[in-house]
mmCIF file of C-alpha atoms in Angstrom:
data_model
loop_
_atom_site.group_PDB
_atom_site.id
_atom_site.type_symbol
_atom_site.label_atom_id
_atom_site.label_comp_id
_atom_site.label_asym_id
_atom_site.label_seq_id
_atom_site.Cartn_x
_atom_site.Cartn_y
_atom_site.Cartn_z
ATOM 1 C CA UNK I 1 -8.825 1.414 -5.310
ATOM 2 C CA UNK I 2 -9.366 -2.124 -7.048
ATOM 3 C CA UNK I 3 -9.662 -5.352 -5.183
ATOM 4 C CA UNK I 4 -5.947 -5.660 -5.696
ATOM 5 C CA UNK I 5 -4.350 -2.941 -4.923
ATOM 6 C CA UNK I 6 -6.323 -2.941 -1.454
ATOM 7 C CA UNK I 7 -5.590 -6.455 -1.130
ATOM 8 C CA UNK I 8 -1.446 -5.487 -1.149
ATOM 9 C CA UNK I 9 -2.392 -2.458 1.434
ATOM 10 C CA UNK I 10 -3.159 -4.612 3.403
ATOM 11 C CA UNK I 11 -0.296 -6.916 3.057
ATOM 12 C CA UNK I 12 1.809 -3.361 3.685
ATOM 13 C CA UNK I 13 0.478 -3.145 6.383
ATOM 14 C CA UNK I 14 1.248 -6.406 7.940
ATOM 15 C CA UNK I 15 4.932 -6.141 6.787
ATOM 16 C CA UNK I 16 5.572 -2.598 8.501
ATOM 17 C CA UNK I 17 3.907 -4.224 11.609
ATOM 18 C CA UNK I 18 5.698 -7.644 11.585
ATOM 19 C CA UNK I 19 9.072 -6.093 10.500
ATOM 20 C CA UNK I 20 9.156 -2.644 12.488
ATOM 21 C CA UNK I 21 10.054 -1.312 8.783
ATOM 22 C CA UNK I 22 7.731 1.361 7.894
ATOM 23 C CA UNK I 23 9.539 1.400 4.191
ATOM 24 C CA UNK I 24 11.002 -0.438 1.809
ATOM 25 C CA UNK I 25 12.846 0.739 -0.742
ATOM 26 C CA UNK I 26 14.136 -1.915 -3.076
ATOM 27 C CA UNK I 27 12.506 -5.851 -3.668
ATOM 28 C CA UNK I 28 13.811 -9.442 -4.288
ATOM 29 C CA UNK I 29 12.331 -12.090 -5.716
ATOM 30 C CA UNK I 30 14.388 -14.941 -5.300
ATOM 31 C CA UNK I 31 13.766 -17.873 -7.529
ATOM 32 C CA UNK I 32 16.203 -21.383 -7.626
ATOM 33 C CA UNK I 33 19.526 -20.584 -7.410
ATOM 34 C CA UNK I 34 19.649 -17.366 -5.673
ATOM 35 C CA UNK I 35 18.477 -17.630 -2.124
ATOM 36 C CA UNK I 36 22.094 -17.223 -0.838
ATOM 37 C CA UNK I 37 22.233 -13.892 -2.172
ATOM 38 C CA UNK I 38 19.952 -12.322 0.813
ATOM 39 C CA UNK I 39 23.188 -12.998 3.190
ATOM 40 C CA UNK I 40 25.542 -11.023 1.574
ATOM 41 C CA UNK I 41 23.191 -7.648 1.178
ATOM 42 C CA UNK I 42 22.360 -6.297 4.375
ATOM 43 C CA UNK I 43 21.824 -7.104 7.602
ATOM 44 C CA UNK I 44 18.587 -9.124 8.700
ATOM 45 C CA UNK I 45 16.336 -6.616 10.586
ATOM 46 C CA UNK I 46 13.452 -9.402 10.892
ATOM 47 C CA UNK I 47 12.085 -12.642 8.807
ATOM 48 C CA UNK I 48 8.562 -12.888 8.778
ATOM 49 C CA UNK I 49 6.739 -16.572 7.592
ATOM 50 C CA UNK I 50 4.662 -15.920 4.303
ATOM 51 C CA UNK I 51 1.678 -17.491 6.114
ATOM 52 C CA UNK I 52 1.215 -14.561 8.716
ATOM 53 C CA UNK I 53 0.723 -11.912 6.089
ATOM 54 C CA UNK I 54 -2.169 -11.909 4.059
ATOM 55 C CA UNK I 55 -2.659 -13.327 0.426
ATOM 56 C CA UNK I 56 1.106 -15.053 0.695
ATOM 57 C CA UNK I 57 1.010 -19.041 1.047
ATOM 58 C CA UNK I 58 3.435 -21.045 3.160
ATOM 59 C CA UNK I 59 3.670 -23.703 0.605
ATOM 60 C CA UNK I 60 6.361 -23.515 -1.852
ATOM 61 C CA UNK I 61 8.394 -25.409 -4.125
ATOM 62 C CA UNK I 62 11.666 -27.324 -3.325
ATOM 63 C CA UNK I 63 14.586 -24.793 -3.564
ATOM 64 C CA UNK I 64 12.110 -21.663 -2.769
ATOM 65 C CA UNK I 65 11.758 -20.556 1.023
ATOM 66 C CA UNK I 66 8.443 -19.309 2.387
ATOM 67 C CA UNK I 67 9.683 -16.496 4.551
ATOM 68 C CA UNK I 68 9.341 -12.715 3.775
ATOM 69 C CA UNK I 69 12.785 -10.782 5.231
ATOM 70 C CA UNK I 70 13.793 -7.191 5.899
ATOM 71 C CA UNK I 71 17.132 -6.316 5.167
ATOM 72 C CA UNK I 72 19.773 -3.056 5.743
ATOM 73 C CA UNK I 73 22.288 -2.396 3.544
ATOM 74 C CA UNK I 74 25.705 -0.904 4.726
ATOM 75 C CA UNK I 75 24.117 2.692 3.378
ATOM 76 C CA UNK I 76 20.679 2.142 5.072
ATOM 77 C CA UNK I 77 18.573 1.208 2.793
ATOM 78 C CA UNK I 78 15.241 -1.427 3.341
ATOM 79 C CA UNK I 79 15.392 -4.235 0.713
ATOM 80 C CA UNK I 80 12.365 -6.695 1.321
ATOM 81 C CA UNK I 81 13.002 -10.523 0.056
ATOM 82 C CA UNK I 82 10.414 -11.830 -1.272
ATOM 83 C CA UNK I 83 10.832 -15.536 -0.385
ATOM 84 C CA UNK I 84 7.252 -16.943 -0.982
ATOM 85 C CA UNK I 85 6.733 -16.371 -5.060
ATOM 86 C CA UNK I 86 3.669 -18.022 -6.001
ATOM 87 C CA UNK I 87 4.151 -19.736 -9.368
ATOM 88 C CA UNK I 88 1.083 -19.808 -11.987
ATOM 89 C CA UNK I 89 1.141 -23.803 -11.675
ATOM 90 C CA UNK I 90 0.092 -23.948 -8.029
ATOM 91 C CA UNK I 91 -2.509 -21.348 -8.208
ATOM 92 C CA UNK I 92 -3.899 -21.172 -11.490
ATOM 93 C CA UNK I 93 -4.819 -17.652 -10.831
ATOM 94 C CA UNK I 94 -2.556 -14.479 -12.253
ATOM 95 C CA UNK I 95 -3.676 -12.101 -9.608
ATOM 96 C CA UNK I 96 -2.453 -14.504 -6.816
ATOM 97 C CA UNK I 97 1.494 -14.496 -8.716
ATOM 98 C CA UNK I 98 1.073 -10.874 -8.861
ATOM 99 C CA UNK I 99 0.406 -10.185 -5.280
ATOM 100 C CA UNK I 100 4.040 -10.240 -4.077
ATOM 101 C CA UNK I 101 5.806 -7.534 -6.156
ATOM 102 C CA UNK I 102 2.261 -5.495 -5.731
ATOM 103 C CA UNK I 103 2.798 -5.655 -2.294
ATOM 104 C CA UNK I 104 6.504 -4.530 -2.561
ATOM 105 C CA UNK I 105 5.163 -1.173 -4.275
ATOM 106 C CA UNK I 106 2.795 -0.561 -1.767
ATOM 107 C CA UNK I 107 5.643 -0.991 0.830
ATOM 108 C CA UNK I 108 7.096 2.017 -1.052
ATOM 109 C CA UNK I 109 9.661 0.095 -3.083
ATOM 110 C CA UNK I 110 10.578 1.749 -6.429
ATOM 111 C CA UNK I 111 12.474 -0.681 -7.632
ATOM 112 C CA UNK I 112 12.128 -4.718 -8.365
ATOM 113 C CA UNK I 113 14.737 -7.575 -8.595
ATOM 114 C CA UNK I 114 13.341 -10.281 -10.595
ATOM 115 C CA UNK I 115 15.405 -13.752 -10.524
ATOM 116 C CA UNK I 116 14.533 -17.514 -11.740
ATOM 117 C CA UNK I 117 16.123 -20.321 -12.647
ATOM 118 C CA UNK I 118 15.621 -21.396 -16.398
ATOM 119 C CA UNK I 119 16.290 -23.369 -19.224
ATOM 120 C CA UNK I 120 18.059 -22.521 -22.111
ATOM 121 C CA UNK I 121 16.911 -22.751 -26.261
ATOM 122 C CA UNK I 122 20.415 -21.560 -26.998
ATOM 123 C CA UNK I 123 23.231 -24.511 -26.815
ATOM 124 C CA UNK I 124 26.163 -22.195 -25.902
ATOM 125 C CA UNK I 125 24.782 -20.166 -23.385
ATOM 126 C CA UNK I 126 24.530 -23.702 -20.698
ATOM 127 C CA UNK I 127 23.594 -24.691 -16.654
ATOM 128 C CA UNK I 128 25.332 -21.894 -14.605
ATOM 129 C CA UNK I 129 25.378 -18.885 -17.065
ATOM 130 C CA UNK I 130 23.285 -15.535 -15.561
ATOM 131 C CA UNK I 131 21.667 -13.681 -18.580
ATOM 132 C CA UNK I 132 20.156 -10.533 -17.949
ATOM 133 C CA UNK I 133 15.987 -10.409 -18.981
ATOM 134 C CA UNK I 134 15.840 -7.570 -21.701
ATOM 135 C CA UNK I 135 12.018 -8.836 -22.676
ATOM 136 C CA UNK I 136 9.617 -11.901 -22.140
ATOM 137 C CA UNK I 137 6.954 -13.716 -23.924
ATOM 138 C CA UNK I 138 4.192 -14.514 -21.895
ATOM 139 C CA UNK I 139 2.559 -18.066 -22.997
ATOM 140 C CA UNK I 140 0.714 -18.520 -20.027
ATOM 141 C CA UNK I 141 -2.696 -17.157 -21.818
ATOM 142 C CA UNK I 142 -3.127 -15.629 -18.148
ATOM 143 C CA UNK I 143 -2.623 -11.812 -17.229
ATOM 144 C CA UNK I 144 -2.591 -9.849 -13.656
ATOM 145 C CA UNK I 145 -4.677 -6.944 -14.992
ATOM 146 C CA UNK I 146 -8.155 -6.526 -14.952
ATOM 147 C CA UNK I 147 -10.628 -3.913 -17.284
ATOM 148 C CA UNK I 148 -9.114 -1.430 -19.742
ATOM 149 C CA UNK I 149 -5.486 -1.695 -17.939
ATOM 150 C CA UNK I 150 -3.542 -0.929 -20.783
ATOM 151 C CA UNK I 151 0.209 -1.139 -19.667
ATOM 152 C CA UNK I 152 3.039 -0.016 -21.443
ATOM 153 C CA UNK I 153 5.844 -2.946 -22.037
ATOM 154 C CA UNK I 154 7.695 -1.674 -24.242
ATOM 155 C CA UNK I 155 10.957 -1.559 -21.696
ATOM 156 C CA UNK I 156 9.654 -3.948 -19.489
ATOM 157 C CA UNK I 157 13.387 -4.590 -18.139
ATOM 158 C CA UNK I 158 15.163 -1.310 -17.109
ATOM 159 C CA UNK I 159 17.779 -0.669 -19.784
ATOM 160 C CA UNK I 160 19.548 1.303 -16.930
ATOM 161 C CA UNK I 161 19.697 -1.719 -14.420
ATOM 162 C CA UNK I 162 21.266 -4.062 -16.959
ATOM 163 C CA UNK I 163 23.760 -1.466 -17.887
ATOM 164 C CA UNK I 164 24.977 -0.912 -14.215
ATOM 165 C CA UNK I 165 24.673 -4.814 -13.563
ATOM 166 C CA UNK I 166 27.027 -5.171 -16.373
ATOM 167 C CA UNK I 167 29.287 -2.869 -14.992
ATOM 168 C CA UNK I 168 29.677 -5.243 -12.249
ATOM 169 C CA UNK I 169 30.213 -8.456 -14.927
ATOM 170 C CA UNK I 170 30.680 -7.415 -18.549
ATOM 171 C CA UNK I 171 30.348 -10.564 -19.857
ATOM 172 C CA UNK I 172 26.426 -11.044 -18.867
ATOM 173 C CA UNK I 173 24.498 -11.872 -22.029
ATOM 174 C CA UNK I 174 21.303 -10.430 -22.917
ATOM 175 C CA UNK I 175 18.124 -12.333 -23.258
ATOM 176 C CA UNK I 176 14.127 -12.989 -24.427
ATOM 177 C CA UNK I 177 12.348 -15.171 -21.254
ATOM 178 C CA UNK I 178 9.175 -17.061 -22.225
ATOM 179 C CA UNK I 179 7.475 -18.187 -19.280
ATOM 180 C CA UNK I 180 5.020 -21.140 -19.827
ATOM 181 C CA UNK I 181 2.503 -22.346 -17.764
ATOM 182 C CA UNK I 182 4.258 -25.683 -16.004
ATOM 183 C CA UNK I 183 4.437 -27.608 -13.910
ATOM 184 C CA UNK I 184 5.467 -30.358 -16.793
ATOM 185 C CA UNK I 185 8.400 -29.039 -18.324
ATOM 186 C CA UNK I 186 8.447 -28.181 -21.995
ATOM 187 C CA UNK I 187 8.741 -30.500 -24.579
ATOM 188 C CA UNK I 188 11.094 -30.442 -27.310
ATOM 189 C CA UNK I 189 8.435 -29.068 -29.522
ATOM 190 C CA UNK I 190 7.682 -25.974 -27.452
ATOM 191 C CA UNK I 191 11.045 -25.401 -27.173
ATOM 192 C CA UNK I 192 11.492 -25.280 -30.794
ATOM 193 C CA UNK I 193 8.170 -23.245 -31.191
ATOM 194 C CA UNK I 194 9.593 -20.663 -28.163
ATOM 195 C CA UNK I 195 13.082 -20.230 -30.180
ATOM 196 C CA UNK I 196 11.279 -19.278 -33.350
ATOM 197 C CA UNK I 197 9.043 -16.839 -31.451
ATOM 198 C CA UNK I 198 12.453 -15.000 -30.125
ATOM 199 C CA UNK I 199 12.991 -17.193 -26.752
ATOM 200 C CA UNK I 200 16.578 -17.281 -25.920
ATOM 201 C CA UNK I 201 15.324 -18.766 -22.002
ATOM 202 C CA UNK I 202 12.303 -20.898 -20.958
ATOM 203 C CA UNK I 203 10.348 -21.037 -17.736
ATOM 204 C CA UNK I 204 7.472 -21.146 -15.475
ATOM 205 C CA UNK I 205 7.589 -17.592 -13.683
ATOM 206 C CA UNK I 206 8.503 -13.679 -14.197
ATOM 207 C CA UNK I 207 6.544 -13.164 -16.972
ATOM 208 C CA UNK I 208 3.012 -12.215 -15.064
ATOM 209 C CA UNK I 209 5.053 -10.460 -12.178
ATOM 210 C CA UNK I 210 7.107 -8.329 -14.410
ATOM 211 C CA UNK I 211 3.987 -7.337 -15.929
ATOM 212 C CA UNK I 212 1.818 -6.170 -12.889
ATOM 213 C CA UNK I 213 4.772 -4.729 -11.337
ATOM 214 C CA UNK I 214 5.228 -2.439 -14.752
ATOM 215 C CA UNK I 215 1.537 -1.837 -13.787
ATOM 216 C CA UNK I 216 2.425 -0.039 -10.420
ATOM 217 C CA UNK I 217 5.608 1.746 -11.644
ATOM 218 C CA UNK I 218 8.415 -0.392 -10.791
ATOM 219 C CA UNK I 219 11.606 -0.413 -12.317
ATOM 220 C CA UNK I 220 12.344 -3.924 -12.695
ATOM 221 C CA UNK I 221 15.869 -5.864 -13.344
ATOM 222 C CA UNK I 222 15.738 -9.414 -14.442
ATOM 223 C CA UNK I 223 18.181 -12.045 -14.474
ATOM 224 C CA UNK I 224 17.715 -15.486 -15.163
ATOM 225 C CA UNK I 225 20.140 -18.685 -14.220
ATOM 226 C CA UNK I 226 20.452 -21.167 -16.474
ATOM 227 C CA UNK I 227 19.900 -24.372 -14.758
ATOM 228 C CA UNK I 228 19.815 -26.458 -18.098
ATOM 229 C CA UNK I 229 19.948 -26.809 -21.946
ATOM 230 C CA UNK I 230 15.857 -26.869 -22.993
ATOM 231 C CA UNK I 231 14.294 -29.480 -24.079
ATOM 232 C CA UNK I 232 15.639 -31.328 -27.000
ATOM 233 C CA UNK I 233 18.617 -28.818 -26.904
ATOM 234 C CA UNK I 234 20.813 -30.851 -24.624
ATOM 235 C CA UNK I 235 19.499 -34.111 -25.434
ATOM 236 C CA UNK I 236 19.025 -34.919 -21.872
ATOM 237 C CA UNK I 237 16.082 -35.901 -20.075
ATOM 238 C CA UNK I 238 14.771 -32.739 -17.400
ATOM 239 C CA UNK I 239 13.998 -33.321 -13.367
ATOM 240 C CA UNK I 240 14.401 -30.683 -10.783
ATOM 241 C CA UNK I 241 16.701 -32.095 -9.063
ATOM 242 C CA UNK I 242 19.235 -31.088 -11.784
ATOM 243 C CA UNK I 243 17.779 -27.713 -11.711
ATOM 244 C CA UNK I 244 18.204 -27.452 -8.041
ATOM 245 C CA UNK I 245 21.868 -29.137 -8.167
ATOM 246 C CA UNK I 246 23.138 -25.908 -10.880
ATOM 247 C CA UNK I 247 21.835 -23.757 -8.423
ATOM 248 C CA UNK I 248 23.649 -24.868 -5.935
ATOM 249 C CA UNK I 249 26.454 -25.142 -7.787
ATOM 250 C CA UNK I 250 26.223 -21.772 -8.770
ATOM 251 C CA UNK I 251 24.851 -19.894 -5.672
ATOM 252 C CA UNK I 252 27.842 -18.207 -4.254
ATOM 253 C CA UNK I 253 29.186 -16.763 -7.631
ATOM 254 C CA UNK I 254 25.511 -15.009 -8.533
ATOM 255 C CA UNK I 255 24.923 -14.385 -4.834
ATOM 256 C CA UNK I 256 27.702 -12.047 -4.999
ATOM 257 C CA UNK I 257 26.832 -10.676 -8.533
ATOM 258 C CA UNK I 258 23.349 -9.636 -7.082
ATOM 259 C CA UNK I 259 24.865 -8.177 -3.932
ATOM 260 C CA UNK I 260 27.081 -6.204 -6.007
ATOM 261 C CA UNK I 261 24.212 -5.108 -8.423
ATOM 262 C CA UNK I 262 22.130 -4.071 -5.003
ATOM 263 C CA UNK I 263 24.888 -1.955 -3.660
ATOM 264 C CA UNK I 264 25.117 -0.032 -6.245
ATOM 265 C CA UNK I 265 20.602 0.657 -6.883
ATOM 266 C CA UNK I 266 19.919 4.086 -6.466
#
């Protein structure tokens, strides 16, 4: 067993103890924008702050909530929300991002909801628009593996979770996410440079988690909220303020997407 996968054991272990949950079955991680969702899936069975279970943080960004919560769904199911993501730009360290969705797999989840807010190289697809993640780039130089872990990516992003979510809305585009580094946001320049490489989103997460939780089997559906035109695409200056305003904005309409889209997991 490697440092990290003991490391998540652990964190297992703290989860079934702190929760009363001795399984979970399907995980959230709920970037800006879609905190509201948790509400509308299940029933709380406990909350748990990220700072009692070990290798999660208590401090997060604004529009991010450092709890970890245990939910039922109407048909019984355990879905644990990830509410503590640790984003590359706090921690500098890949293995630290990863920890979350390696400790949802070792809570016996099998499957992994990946959400973010993002901005977007493409001027018609604007602030408020979900796109579902059908691949990523990941610029961040930084990986979660360690040794000869070679991983297969080449469908990263369940082709059968985007089909079923778009059974739900049809009209969800498809998308490339290329996660950078941050915290600055891009410039206009690496937002051209990220378009050109195949980048239809940009943003500061996903990218490493998607890749360690391919690592430890999970099947992983991503969807991404645009929160505002790129850099140099709107002609706008950025601040996250706006980013946290088109959440808001937008919470209860892709709360209620992702509810949908959990109901029907299997």
């Amino acid at each position: 067993m490697t440092h990290a996968s003991a490391h998540a054991s652990e964190a297992a272990a703290a989860i079934a103890a702190a929760t009363g949950v001795e399984k979970h079955d399907i995980a959230l991680v709920l970037g800006s924008g879609w905190g509201g969702a948790a509400e509308l899936i299940g029933e709380e069975v406990a909350s748990v702050p990220a700072n009692e279970i070990p290798g999660f943080a208590g401090h997060v960004v604004a529009g991010h909530h450092p709890t970890l919560r245990s939910l039922k769904t109407a048909d019984g199911r355990a879905v644990l929300v990830l509410g503590a993501r640790q984003h590359f730009y706090q921690v500098r360290d890949a293995a630290k991002v990863a920890h979350g969705v390696r400790t949802a797999a070792a809570t016996g989840c099998t499957q992994l909801v990946l959400t973010n807010g993002c901005g977007s190289t493409r001027p018609e697809v604007g602030p408020g628009e979900v796109v579902l993640l059908t691949d990523h780039l990941n610029l961040t130089g930084a990986t979660p593996l360690e040794g000869a872990t070679f991983v297969d990516l080449t469908q990263t992003y369940s082709p059968r979770l985007r089909a079923l979510a778009r059974e739900i809305d049809a009209n969800l585009k498809d998308g490339v996410y290329a996660q950078f580094t941050g915290p600055q946001y891009e410039t206009p320049a690496e937002v051209r440079m990220a378009s050109i490489l195949g980048a239809d989103l940009v943003g500061m997460s996903t990218a490493l988690e998607a890749i360690a939780a391919r690592e430890v089997g999970l099947e992983i559906l991503g969807l991404s909220l645009v929160t505002n035109l790129a850099a140099g695409i709107g002609g706008e200056t950025l601040n996250h303020q706006e980013v946290i305003d088109a959440g808001t904005a937008a919470a209860p309409r892709i709360s209620r997407l992702l509810a949908d889209v959990v109901e029907r997991m299997s």
